[in-house]
Structures are given as structure tokens and as C-alpha cells.
mmCIF file of C-alpha atoms and ligand atoms in Angstrom:
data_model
loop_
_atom_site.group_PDB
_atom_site.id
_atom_site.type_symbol
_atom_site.label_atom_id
_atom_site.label_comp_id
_atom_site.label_asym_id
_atom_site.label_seq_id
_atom_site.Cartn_x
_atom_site.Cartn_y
_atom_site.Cartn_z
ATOM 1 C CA UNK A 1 -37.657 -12.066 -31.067
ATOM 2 C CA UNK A 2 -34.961 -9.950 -28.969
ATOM 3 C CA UNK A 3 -35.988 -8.623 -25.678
ATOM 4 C CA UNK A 4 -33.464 -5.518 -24.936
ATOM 5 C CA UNK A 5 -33.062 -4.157 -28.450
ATOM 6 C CA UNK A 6 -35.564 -4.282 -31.968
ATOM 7 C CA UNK A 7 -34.456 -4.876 -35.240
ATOM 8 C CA UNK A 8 -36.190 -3.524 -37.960
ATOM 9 C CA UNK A 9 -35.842 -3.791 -41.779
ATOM 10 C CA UNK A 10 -37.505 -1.325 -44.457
ATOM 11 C CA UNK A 11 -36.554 -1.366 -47.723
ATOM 12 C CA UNK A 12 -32.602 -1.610 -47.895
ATOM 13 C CA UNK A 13 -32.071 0.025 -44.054
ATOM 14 C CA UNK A 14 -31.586 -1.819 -41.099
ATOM 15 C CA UNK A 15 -32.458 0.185 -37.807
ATOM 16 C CA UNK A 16 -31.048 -1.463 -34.377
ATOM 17 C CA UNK A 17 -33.006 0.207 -31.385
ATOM 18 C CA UNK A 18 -32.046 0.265 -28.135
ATOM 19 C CA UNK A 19 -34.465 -0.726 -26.366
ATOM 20 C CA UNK A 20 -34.601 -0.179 -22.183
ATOM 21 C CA UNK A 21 -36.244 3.061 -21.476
ATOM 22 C CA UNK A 22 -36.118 2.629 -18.314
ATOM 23 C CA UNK A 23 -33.046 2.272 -17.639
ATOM 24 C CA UNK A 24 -31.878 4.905 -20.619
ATOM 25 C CA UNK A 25 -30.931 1.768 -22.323
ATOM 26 C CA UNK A 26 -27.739 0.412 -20.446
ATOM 27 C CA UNK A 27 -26.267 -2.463 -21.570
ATOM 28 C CA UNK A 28 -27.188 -5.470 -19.650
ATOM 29 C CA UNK A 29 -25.867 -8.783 -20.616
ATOM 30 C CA UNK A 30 -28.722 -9.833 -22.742
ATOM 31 C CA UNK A 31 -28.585 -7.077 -24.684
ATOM 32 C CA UNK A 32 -24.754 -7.268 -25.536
ATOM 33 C CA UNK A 33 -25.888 -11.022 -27.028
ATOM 34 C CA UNK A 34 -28.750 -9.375 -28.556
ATOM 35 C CA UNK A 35 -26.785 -6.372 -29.913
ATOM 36 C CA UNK A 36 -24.380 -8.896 -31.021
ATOM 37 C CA UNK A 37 -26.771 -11.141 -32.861
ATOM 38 C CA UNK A 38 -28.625 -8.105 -34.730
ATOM 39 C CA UNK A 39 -25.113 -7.191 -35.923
ATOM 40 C CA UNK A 40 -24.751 -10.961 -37.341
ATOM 41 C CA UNK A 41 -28.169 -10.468 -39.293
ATOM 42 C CA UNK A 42 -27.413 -7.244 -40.696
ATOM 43 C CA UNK A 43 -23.603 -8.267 -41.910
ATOM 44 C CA UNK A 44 -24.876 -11.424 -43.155
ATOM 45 C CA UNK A 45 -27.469 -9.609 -45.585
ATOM 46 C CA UNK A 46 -26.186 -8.263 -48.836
ATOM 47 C CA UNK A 47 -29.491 -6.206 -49.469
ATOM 48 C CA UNK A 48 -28.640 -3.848 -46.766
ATOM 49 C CA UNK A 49 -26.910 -0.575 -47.649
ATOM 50 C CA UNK A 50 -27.647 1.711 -44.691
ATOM 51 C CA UNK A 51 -27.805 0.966 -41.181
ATOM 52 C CA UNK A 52 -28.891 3.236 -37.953
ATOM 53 C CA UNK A 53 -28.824 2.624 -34.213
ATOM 54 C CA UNK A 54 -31.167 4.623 -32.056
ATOM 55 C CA UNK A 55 -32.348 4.875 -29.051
ATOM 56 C CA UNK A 56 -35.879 4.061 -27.344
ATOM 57 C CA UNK A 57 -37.195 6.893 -24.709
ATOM 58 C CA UNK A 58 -35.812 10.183 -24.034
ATOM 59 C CA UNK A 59 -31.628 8.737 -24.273
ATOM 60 C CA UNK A 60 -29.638 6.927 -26.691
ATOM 61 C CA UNK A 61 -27.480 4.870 -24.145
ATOM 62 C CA UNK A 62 -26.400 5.393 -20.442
ATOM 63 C CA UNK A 63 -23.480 2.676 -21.218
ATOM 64 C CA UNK A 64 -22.840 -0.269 -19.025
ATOM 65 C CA UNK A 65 -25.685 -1.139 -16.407
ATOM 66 C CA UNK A 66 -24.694 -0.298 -13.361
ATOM 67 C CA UNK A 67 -27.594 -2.067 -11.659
ATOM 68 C CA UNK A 68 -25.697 -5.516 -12.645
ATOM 69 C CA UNK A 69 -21.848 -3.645 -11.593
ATOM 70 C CA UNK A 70 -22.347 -4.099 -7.725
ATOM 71 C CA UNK A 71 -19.281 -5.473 -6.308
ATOM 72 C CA UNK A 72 -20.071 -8.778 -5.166
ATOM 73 C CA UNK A 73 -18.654 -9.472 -1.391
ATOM 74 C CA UNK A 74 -15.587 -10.957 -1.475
ATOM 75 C CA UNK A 75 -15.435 -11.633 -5.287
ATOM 76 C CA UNK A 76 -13.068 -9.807 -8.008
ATOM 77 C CA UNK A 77 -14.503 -8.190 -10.830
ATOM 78 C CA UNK A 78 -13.009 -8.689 -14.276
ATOM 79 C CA UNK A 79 -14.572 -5.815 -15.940
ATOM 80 C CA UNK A 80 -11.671 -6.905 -19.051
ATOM 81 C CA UNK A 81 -13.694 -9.638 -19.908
ATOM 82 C CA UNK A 82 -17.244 -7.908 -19.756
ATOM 83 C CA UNK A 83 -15.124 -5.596 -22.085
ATOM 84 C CA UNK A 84 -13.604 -8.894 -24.149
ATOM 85 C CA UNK A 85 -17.619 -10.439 -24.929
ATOM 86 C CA UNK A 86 -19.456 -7.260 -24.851
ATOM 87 C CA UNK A 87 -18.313 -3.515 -26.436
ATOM 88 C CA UNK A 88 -15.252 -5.230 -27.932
ATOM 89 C CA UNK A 89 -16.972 -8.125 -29.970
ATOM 90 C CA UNK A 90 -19.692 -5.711 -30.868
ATOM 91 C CA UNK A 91 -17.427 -2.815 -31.748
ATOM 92 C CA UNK A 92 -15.136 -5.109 -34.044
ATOM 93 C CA UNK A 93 -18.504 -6.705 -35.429
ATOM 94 C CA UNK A 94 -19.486 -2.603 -36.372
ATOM 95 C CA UNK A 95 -16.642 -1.391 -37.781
ATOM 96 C CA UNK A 96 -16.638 -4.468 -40.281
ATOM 97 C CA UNK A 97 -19.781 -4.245 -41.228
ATOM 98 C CA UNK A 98 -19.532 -2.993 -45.362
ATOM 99 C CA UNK A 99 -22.431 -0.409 -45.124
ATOM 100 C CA UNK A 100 -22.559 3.078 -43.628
ATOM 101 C CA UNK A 101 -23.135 3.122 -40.010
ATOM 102 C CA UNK A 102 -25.721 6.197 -39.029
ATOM 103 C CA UNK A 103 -26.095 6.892 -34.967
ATOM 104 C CA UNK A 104 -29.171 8.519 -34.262
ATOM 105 C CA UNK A 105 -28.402 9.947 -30.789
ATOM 106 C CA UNK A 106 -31.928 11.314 -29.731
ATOM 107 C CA UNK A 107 -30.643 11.660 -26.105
ATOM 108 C CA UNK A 108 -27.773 11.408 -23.574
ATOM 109 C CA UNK A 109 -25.671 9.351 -24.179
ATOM 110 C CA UNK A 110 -22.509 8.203 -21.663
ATOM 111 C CA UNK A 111 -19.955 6.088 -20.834
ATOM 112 C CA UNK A 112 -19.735 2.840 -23.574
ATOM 113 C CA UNK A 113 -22.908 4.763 -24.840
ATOM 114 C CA UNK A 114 -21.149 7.719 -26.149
ATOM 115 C CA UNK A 115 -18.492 5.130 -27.646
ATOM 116 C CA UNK A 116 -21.232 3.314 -29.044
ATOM 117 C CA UNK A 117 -22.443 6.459 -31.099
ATOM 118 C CA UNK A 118 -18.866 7.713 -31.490
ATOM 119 C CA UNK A 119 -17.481 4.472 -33.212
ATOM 120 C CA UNK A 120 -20.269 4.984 -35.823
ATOM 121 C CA UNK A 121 -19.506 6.536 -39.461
ATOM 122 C CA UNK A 122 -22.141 9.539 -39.048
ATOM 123 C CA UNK A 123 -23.287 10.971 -36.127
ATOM 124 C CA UNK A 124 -26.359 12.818 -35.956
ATOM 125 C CA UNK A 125 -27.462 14.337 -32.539
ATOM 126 C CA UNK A 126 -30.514 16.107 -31.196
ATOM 127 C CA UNK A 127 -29.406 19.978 -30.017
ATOM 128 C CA UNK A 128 -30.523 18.293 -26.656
ATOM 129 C CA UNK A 129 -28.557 15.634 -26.406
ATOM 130 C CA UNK A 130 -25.579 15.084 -24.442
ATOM 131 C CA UNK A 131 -22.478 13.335 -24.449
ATOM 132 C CA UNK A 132 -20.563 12.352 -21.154
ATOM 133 C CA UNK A 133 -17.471 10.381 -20.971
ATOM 134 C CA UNK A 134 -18.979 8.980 -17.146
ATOM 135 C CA UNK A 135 -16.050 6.300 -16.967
ATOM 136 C CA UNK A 136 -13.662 8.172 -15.046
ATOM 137 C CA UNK A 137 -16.980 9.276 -12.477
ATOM 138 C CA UNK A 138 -16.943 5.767 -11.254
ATOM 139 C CA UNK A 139 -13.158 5.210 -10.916
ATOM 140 C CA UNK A 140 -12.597 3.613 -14.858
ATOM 141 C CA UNK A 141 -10.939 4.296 -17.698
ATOM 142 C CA UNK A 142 -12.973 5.461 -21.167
ATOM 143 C CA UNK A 143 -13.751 1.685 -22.974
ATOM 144 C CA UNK A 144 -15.354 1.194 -26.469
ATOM 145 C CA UNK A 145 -12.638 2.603 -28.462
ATOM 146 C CA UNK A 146 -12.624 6.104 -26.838
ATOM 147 C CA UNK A 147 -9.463 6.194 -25.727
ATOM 148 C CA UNK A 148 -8.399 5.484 -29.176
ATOM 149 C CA UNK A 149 -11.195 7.541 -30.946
ATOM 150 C CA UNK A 150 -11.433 11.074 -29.032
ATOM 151 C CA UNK A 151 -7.688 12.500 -29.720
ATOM 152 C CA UNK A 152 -8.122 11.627 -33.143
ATOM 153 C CA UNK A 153 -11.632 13.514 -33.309
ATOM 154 C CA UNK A 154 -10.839 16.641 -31.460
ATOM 155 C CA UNK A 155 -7.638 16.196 -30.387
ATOM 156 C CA UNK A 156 -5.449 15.326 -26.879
ATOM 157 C CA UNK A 157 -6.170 18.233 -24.879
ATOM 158 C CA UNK A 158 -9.980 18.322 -25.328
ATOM 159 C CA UNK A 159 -10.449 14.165 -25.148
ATOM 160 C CA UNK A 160 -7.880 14.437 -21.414
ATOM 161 C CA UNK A 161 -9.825 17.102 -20.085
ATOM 162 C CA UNK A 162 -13.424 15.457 -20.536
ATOM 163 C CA UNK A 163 -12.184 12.003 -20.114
ATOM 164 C CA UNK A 164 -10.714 12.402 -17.082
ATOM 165 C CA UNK A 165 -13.235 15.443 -15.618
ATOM 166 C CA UNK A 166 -16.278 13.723 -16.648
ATOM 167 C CA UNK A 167 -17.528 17.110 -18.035
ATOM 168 C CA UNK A 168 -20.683 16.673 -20.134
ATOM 169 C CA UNK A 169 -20.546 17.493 -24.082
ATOM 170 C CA UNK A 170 -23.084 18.743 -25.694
ATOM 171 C CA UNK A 171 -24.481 18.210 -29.446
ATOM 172 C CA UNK A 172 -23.828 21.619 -30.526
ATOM 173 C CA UNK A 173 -20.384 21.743 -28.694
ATOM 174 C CA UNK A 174 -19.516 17.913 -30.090
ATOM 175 C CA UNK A 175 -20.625 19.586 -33.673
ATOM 176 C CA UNK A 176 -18.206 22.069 -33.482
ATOM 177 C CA UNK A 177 -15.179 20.015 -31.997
ATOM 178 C CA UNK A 178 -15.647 17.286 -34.321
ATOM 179 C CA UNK A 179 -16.847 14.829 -32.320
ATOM 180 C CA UNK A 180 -19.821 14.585 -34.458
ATOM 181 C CA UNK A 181 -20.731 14.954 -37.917
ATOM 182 C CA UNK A 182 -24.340 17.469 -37.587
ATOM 183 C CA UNK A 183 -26.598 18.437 -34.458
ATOM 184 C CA UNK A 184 -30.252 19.769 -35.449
ATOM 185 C CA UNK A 185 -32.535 21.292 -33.665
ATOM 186 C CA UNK A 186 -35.090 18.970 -31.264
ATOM 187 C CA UNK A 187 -38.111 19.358 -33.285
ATOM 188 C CA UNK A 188 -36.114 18.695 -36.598
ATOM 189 C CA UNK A 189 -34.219 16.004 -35.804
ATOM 190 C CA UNK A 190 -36.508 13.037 -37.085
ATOM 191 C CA UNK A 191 -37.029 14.975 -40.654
ATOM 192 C CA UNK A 192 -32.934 15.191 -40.781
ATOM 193 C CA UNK A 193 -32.594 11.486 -40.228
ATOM 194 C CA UNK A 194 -35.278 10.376 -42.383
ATOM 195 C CA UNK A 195 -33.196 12.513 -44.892
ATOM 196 C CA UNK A 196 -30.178 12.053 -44.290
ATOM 197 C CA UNK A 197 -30.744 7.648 -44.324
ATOM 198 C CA UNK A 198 -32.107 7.855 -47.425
ATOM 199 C CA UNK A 199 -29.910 9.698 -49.248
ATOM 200 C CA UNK A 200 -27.352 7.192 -47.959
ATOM 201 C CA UNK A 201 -29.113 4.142 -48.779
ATOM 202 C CA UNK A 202 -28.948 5.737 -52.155
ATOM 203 C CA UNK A 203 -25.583 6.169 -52.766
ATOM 204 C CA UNK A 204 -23.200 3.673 -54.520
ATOM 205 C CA UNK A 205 -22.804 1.555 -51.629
ATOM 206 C CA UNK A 206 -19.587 -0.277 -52.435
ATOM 207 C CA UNK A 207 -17.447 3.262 -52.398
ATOM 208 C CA UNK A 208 -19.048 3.917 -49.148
ATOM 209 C CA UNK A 209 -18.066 0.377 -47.610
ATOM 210 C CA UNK A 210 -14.286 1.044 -48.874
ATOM 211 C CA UNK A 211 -14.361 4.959 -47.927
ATOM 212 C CA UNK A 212 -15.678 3.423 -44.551
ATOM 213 C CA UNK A 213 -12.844 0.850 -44.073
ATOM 214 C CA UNK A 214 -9.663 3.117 -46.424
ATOM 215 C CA UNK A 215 -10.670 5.979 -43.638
ATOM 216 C CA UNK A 216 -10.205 3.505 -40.363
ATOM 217 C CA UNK A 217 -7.159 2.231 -41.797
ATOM 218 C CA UNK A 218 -5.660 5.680 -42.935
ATOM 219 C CA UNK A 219 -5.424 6.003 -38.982
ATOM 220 C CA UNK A 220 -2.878 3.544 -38.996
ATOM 221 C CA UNK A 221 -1.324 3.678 -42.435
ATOM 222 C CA UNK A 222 1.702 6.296 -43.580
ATOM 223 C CA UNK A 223 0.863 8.515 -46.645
ATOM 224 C CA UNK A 224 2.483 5.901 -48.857
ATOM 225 C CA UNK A 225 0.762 3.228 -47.522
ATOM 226 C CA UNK A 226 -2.681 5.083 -47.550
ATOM 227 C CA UNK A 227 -1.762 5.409 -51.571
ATOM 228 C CA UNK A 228 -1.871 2.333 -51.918
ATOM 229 C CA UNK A 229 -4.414 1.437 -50.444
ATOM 230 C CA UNK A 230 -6.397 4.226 -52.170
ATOM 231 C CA UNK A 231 -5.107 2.676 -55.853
ATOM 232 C CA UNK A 232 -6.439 -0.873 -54.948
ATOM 233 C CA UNK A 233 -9.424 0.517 -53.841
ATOM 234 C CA UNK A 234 -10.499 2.611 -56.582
ATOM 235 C CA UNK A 235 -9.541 -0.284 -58.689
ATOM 236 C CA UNK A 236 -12.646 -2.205 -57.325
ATOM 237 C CA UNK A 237 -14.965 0.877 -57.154
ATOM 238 C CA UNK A 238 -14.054 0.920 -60.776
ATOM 239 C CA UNK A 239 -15.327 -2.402 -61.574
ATOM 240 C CA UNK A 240 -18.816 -1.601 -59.826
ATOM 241 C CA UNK A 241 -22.547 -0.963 -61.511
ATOM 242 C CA UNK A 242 -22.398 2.138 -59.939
ATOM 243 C CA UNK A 243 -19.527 3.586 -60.988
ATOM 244 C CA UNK A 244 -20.979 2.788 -64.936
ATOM 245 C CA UNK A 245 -24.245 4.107 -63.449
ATOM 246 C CA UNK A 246 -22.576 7.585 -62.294
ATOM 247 C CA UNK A 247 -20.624 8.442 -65.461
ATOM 248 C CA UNK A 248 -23.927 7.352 -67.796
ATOM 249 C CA UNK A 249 -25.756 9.337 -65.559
ATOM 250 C CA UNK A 250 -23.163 12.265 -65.564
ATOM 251 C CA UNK A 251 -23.049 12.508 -69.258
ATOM 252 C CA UNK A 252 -26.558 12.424 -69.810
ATOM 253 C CA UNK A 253 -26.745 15.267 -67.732
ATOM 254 C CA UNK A 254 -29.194 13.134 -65.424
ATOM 255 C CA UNK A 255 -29.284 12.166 -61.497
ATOM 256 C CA UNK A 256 -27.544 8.814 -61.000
ATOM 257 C CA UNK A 257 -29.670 6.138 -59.907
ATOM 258 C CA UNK A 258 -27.640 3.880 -57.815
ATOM 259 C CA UNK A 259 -27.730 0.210 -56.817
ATOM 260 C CA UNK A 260 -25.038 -0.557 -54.542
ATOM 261 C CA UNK A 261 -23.775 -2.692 -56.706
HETATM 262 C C1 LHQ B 301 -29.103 3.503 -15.255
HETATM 263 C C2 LHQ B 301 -27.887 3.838 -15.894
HETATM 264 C C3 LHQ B 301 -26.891 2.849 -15.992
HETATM 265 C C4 LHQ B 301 -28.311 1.399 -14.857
HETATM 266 C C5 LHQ B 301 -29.159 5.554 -15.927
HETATM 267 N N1 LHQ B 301 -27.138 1.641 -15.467
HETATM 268 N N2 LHQ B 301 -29.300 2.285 -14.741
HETATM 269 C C6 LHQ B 301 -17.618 -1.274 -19.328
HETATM 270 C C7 LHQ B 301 -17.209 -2.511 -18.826
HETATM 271 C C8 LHQ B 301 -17.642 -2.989 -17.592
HETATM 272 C C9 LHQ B 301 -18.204 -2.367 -16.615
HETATM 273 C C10 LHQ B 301 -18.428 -1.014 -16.483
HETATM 274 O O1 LHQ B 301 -18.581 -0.151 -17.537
HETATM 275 C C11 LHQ B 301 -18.160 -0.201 -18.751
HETATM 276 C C12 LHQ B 301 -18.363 0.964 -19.580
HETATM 277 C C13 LHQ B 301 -19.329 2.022 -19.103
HETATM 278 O O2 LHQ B 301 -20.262 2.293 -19.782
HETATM 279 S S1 LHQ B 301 -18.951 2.808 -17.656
HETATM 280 C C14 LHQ B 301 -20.145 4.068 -17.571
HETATM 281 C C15 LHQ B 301 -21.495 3.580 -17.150
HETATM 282 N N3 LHQ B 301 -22.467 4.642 -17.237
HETATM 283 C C16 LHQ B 301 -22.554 5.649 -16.377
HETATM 284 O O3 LHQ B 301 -21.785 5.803 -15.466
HETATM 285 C C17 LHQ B 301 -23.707 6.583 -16.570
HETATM 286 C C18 LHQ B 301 -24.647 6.506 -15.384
HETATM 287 N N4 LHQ B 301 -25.806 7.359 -15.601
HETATM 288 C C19 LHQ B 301 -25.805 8.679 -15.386
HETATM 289 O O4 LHQ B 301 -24.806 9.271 -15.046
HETATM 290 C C20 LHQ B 301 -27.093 9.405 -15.611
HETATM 291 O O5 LHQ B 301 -28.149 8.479 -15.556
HETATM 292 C C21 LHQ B 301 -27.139 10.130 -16.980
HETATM 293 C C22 LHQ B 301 -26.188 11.346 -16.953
HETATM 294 C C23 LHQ B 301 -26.766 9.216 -18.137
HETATM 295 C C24 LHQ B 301 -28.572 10.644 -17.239
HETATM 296 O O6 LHQ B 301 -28.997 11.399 -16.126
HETATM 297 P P1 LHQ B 301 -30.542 11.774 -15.979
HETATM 298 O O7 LHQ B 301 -31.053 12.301 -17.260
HETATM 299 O O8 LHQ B 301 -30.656 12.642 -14.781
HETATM 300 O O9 LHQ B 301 -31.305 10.372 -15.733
HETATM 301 P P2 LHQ B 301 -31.300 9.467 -14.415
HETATM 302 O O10 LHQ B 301 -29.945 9.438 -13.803
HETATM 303 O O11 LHQ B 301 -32.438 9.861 -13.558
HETATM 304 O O12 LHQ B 301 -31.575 8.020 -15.059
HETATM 305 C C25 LHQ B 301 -32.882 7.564 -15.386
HETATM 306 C C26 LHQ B 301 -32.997 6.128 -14.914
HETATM 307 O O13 LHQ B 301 -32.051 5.348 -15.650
HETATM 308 C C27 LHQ B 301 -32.638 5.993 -13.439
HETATM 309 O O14 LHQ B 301 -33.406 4.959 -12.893
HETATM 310 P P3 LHQ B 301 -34.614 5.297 -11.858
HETATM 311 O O15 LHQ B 301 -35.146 3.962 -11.472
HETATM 312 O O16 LHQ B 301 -34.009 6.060 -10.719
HETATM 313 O O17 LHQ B 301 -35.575 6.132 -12.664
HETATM 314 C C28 LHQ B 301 -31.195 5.543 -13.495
HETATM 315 O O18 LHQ B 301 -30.789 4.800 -12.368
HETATM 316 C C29 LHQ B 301 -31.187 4.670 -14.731
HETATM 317 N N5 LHQ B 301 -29.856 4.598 -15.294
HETATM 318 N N6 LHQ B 301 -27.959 5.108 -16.291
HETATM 319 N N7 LHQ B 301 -25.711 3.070 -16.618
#
């Protein structure tokens, strides 16, 4: 069905794979439709309560592809709009999807690729893999929400240094800044994942949706409007199966079985 990426569905998880090896799967132009449409699919199914994005080969994503980025002679680039219909569609379409976003980042992973994995909800990262903000090595400025993202994760001096150096991250380093949630060894990475998915696709998935969206807007929000917020969110976690589910399970001194619903 899609030609630059694969969708997959098991069970409850959706898994979107990057898929141009060869080219450490850049984003051409058919796969920013493709990415686009596997997003569509995934938000428009209520059975899903987990959802991944890897990468095929030895890297997760080497960003924009540069192959289709030579200047044409005597033509203007507007690198804004490959912005507007690419990363920025596909980036808004992410963040409001209503499941838990996992990034599997098996490789390097640069430019829009890094903002890719870094605009997910949990990042998990071989000890291998890299991170390189490679905007500023070809004269641009970090896209995909980076410039927005990276001070918040580890703060102004760190994101202005390797924004505007280039200098490559890697998983253990983005671990300990706080760029990424956990970095495992090579050889244990595909164990982690397989662990760490399902024990998300088995938690109440409605709280995870609104911790998902109360955290993006707590960026934004003051203290007393993030209270708020937090009161008329709990208010519908409180009306969930789950929620029942948890303090049955809780007082019958039992695991929860959840439903995410
Ligand atoms: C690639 C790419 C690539 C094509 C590796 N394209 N082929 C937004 C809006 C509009 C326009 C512009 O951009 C943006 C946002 C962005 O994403 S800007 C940043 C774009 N990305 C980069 O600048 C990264 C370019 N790639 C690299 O610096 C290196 O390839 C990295 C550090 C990612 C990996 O290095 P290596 O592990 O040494 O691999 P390699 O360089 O040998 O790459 C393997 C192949 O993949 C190679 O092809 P070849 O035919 O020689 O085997 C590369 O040409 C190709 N490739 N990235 N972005």
C-alpha cells in the first residue's frame, strides 16, 4: 500500500516504519503524504492505544532529503512551505493523536529526524544511536518543533550550543540531559521496546491521552491555569472503565486489568 514508510497493526499497537534504507530514511515528498496518511489511519481508529515509529536499516531518520534540496538554477526555494505540508501537518497530526507516542530510534537520527523522535511522548534510543541537530550544517535553522522543544528539554545553553554547532548527541548523553526518556544497550534494545510497548498498550489509555495533551499544554499554561486544567481532566479520567477497573483491582489486592476505556 505505501511505498516510503509500512504500517503495521498487532493487537492494539500501531507501528509506522520508516522505510528508505538507503537513504537512512529522509523524507522525500511521498513519504511526507505517506507519513501523513498513516497518521490519518491510526487517529481515526479507536482500538489503538499505543503507537511506535521506527526506523528501517541501521538509522531512524537523516531528516529532509537532500537529494530532492538542490537549488534549482534561477528558481527560489520556499523551504516554509515544504515546512507548511510536510513536518508541520505531520507534527500537528502527532501531537493530537490521543494515544502514547513511542520513538524507537534504532539509529542516527538528524535534522527534522531528530525532531521527529523528539516531538514523540517516549523516547527510547539504542546506546549507538545518535542525535544531530544538522540544520544549522547546511545554512538553516532547527524545524520540526526543535526550536521550541530543546530549551524546554535541557535547557537554553545546551539546545544554542548544539543547534547552532551542529555537534552530534549521543543516546547516553541525550539520556542524561533529558532529551530522552531511556537509552539501552545495542543488543537489548529490541527486548526494551517489546517491553516497554506493551506495558503501555496496557495502561488505562484515556489518562495517558490527557497526561499526553495536560503536559503539552502545561508548557503554555500558568500554574492556575494548569489547575484547572488538571480538575477538568481528572473529572473525565474519573468517569472511565479504567479508573473503576484500578480501584476494584486495588482493593482486591489484584493487578488491574485495563481496557482503555
Ligand atoms: C541522505 C541523507 C539526506 C538524502 C543521508 N538526504 N540522502 C526542512 C525543510 C526543507 C528543507 C530542508 O530541510 C528541512 C529539515 C531538515 O531535515 S534539514 C537537515 C537534513 N539532514 C541532514 O542534513 C543530514 C544529512 N546526513 C548526514 O549528515 C549523514 O548522512 C548522517 C550524519 C545522518 C549519517 O552519516 P553516516 O552514518 O556516515 O551515513 P552516510 O552519510 O554515508 O549516509 C548513508 C547514505 O544515506 C548516503 O548515500 P550513499 O548513496 O552515499 O550511500 C547518504 O547520501 C544518504 N543520506 N542523509 N538527508
Amino acid at each position: 500500500m505505501f511505498e516510503t514508510i509500512e504500517l503495521n497493526i498487532s493487537g492494539a499497537v500501531a507501528t509506522i516504519t520508516l522505510n528508505r534504507p538507503e537513504r537512512l530514511n529522509a523524507f522525500n515528498k511521498t513519504m511526507h503524504r505517506e507519513f501523513q496518511q498513516a497518521l490519518e489511519t491510526v487517529a481515526n481508529n479507536d482500538f489503538l492505544r499505543a503507537m511506535v515509529i521506527a526506523g528501517a536499516g541501521r538509522g531512524f531518520c537523516a531528516g529532509q532529503d537532500l537529494g530532492e534540496r538542490q537549488p534549482e538554477k534561477g528558481k527560489k526555494p520556499d523551504l516554509g512551505e515544504t515546512l507548511e505540508v510536510g513536518y508541520n501537518k505531520s507534527l500537528r497530526l502527532l501531537h493530537a493523536l490521543k494515544i502514547p507516542v513511542i520513538a524507537a530510534v534504532n539509529g542516527v537520527a538528524a535534522g527534522a529526524g531528530a525532531g521527529i523522535a523528539l516531538n514523540c511522548d517516549l523516547v527510547l534510543a539504542k546506546k549507538s544511536a545518535r542525535f544531530i541537530q544538522a540544520f544549522s550544517n547546511i545554512g538553516l535553522i532547527p524545524d520540526s518543533g526543535m526550536t521550541w522543544h530543546l530549551p524546554r528539554l535541557i535547557g537554553s545553553a545546551r539546545a544554542r550550543a548544539i543547534t547552532m554547532l551542529g555537534i552530534p548527541v549521543d543516546a547516553e548523553t541525550a539520556e542524561q540531559w533529558g532529551m530522552i526518556y531511556r537509552c539501552v544497550d545495542d543488543a537489548d534494545f529490541d527486548q526494551a521496546l517489546t517491553e516497554l510497548v506493551d506495558n503501555v498498550a496496557n495502561r488505562p489509555t484515556i489518562a495517558l491521552g490527557l497526561i499526553k495533551d495536560a503536559m503539552q499544554k502545561s508548557w503554555n499554561n500558568s500554574l492556575d491555569e494548569q489547575l484547572d486544567l488538571e480538575r477538568d481532566y481528572q473529572r473525565i479520567a474519573g468517569l472511565t472503565l479504567d479508573f473503576a477497573e484500578g480501584v476494584t483491582a486495588f482493593s482486591e489486592k489484584r493487578p488491574p486489568v485495563f481496557e482503555g476505556r
